PDB file of C-alpha atoms in Angstrom:
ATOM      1  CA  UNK A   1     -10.384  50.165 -16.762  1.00 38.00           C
ATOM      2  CA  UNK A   2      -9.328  51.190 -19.949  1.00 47.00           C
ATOM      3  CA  UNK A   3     -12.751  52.670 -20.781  1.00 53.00           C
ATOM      4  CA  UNK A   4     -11.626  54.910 -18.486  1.00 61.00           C
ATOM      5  CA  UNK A   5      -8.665  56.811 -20.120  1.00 69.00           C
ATOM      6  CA  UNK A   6     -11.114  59.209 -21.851  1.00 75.00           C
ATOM      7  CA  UNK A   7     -12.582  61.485 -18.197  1.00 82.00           C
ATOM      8  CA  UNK A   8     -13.368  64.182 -19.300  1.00 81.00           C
ATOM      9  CA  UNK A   9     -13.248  67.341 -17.049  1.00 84.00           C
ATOM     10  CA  UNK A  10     -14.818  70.121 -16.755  1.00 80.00           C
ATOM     11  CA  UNK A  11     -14.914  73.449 -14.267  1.00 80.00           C
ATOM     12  CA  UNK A  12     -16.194  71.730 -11.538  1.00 86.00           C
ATOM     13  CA  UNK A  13     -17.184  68.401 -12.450  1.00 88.00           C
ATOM     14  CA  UNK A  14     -14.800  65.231 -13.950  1.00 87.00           C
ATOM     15  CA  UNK A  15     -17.101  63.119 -15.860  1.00 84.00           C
ATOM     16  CA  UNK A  16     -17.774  60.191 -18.453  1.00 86.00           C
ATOM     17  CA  UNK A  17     -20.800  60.751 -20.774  1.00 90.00           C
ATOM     18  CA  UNK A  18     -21.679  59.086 -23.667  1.00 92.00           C
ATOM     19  CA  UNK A  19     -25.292  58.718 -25.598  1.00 95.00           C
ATOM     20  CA  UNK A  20     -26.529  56.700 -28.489  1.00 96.00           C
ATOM     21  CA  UNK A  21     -28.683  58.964 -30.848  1.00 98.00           C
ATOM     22  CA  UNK A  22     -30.540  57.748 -33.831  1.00 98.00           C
ATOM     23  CA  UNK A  23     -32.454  60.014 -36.419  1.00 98.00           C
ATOM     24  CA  UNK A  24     -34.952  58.414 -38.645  1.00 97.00           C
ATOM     25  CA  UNK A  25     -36.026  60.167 -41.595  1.00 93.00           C
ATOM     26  CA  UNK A  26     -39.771  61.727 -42.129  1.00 88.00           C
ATOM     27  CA  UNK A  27     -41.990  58.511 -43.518  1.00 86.00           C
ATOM     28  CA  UNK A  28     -38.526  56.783 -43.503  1.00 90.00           C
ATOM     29  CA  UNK A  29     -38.034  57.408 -46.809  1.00 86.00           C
ATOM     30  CA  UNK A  30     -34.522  55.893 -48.162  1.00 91.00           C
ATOM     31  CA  UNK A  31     -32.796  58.666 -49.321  1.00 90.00           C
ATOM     32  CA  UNK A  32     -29.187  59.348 -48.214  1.00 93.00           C
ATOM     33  CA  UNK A  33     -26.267  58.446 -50.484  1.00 94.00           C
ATOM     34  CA  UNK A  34     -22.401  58.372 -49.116  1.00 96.00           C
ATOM     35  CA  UNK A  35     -22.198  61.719 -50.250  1.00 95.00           C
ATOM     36  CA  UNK A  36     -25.242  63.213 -47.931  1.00 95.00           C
ATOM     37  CA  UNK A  37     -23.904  61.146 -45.221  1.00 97.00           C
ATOM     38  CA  UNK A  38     -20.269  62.437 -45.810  1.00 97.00           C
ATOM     39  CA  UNK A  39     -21.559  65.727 -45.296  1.00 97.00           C
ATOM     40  CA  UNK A  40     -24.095  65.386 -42.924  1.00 97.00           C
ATOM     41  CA  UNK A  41     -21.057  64.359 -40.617  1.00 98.00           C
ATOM     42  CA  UNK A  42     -19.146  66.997 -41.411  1.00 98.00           C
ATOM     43  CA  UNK A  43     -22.522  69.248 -40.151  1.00 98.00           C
ATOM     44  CA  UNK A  44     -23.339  67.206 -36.875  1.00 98.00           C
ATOM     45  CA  UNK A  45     -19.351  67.008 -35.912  1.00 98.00           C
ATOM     46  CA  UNK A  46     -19.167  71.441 -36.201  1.00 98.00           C
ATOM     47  CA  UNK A  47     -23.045  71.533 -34.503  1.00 98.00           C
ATOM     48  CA  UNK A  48     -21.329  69.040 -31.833  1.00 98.00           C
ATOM     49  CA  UNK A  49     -18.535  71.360 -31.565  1.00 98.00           C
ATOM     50  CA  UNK A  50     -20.912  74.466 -30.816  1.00 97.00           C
ATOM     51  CA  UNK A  51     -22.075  72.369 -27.849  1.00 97.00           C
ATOM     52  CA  UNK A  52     -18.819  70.824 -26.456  1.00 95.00           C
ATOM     53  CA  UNK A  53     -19.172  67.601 -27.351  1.00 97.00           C
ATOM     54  CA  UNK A  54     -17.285  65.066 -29.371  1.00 95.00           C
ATOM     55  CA  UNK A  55     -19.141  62.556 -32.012  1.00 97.00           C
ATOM     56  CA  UNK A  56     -17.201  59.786 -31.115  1.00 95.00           C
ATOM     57  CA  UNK A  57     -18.335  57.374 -34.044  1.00 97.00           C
ATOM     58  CA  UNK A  58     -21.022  58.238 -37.052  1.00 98.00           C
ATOM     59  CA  UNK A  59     -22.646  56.350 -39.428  1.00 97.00           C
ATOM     60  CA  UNK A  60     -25.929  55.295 -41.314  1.00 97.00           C
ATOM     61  CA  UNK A  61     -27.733  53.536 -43.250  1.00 96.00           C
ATOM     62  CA  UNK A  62     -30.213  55.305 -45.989  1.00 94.00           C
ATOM     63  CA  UNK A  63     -32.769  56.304 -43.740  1.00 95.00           C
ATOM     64  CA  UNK A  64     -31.533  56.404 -40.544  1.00 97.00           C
ATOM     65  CA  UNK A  65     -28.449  57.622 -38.774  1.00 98.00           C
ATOM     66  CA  UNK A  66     -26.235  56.368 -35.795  1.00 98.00           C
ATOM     67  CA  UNK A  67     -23.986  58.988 -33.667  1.00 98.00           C
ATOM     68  CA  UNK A  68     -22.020  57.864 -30.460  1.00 97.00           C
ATOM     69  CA  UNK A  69     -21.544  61.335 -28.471  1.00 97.00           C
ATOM     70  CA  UNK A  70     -19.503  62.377 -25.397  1.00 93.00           C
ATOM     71  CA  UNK A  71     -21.282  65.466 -23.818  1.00 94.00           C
ATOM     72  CA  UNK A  72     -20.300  66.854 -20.301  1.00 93.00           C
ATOM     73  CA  UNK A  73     -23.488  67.324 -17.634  1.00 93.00           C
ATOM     74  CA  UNK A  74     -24.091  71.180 -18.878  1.00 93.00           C
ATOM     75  CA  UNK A  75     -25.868  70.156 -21.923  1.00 96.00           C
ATOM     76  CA  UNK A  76     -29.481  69.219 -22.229  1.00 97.00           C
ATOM     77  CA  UNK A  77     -29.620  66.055 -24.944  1.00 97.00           C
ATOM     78  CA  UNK A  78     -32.900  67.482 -26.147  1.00 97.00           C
ATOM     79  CA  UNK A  79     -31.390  70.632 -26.810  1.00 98.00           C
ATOM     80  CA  UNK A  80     -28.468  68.909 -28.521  1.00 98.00           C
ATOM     81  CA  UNK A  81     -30.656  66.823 -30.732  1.00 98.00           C
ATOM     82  CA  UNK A  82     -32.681  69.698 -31.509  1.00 97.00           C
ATOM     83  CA  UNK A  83     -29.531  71.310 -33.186  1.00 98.00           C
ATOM     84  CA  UNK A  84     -28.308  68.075 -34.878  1.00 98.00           C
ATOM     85  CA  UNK A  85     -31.213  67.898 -36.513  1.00 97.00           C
ATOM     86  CA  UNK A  86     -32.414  71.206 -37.011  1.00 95.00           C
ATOM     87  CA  UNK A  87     -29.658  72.126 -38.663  1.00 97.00           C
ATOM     88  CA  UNK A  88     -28.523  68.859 -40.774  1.00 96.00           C
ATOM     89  CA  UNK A  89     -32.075  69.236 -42.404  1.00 92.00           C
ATOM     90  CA  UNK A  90     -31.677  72.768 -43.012  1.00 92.00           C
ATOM     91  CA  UNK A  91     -28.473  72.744 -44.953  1.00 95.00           C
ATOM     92  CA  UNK A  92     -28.801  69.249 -46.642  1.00 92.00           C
ATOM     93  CA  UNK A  93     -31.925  70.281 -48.097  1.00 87.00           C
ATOM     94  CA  UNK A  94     -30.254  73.684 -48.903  1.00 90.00           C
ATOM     95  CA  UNK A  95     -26.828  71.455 -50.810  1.00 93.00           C
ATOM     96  CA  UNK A  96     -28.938  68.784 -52.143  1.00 89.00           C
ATOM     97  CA  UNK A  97     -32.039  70.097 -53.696  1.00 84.00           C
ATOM     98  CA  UNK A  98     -32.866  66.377 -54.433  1.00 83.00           C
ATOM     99  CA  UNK A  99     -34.282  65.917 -50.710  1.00 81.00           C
ATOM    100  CA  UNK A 100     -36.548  68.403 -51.040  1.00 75.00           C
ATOM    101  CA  UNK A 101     -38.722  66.256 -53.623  1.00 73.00           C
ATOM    102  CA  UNK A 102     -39.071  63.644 -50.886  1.00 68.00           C
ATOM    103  CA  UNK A 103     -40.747  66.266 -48.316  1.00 67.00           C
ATOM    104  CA  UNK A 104     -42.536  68.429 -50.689  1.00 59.00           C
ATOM    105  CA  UNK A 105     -45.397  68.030 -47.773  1.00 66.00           C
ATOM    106  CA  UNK A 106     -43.508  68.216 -44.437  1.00 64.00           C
ATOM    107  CA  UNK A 107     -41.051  69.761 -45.586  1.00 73.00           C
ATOM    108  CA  UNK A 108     -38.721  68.121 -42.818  1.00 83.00           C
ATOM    109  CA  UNK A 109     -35.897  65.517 -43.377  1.00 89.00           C
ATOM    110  CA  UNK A 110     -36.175  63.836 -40.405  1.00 93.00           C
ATOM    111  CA  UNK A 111     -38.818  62.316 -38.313  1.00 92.00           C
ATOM    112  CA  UNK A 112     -40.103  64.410 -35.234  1.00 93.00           C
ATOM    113  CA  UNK A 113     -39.149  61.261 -33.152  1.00 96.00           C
ATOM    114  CA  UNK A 114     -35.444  59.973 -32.112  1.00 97.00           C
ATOM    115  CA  UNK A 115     -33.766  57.544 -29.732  1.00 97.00           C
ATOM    116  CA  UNK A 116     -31.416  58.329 -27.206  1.00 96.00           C
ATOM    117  CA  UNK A 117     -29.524  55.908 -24.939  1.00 93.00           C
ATOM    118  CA  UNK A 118     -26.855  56.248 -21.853  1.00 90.00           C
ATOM    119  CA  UNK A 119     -23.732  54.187 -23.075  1.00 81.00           C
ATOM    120  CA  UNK A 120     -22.192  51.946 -20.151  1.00 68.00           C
ATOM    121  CA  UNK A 121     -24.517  48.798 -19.910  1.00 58.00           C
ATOM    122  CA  UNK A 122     -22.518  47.371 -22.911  1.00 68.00           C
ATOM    123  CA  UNK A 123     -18.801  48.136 -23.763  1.00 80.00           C
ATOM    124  CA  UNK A 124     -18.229  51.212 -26.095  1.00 80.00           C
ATOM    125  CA  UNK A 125     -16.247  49.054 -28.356  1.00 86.00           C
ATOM    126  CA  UNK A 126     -18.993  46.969 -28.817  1.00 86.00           C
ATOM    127  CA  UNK A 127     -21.726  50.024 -29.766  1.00 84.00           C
ATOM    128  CA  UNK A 128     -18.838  51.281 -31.882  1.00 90.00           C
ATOM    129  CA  UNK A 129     -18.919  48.001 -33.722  1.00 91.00           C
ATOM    130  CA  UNK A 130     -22.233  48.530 -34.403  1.00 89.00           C
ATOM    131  CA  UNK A 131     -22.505  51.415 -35.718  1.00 92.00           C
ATOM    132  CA  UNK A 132     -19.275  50.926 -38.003  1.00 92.00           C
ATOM    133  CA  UNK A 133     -21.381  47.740 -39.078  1.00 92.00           C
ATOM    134  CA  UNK A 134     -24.213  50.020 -40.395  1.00 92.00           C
ATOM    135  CA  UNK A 135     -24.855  49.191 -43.943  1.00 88.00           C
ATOM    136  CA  UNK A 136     -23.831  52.295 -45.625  1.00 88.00           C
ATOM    137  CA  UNK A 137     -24.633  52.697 -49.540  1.00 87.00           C
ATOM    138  CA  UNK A 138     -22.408  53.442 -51.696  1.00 83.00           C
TER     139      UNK A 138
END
């Protein structure tokens, strides 16, 4: 029951939503440090704002990115993703001109693809763990 502390309500609806997203870069080229992934945080937690919807947990790995969100029944997860990743390529690319190099081509950072998965079957502590667990580089 204690997963249950967080219902969220909203004008007409009381709810409990949470998703799994992962982003995996174009090619999967390795290519975040820390610092991108500092501040591509920073970017998904004020897009996730825009939208209503708290990023719960974050975290990566060099090519690939975890996010744990909590989004009431109004939004559309495509939509959301579309904005997460829309505009973390657009202003990482535009702060670290050192992406750019690895996309001279596509000129996207991230893989048209991504994985999204309803939260509940295991306990969010446990997908939390997880993604804490990510092996982050330093």
């Amino acid at each position: 029951m204690a997963e249950y502390q967080n219902i969220r309500t909203g004008r007409h609806c009381t709810f409990i939503l949470h998703a799994h997203l992962v982003f995996v870069t174009k090619y999967r080229h390795k290519v975040f440090t820390d610092a991108h992934l500092k501040r591509m945080e920073e970017i998904m937690r004020s897009v996730c704002e825009d939208f209503e919807v708290e990023l719960k947990e974050f975290n990566g790995e060099n090519n690939h990115v975890h996010l744990l969100v909590s989004f009431p029944p109004k939004v559309t997860l495509s939509k959301l993703v579309n904005s997460l990743k829309g505009v973390s390529s657009r202003r990482l690319r535009q702060e670290h001109p050192e992406l750019v190099r690895h996309y001279w081509r596509a000129q996207r950072l991230w893989s048209g693809s991504y994985f999204a998965s309803s939260v509940g079957g295991a306990p969010l502590s446990i997908v939390k763990q997880y993604i804490e667990q990510q092996n982050r580089p330093e």
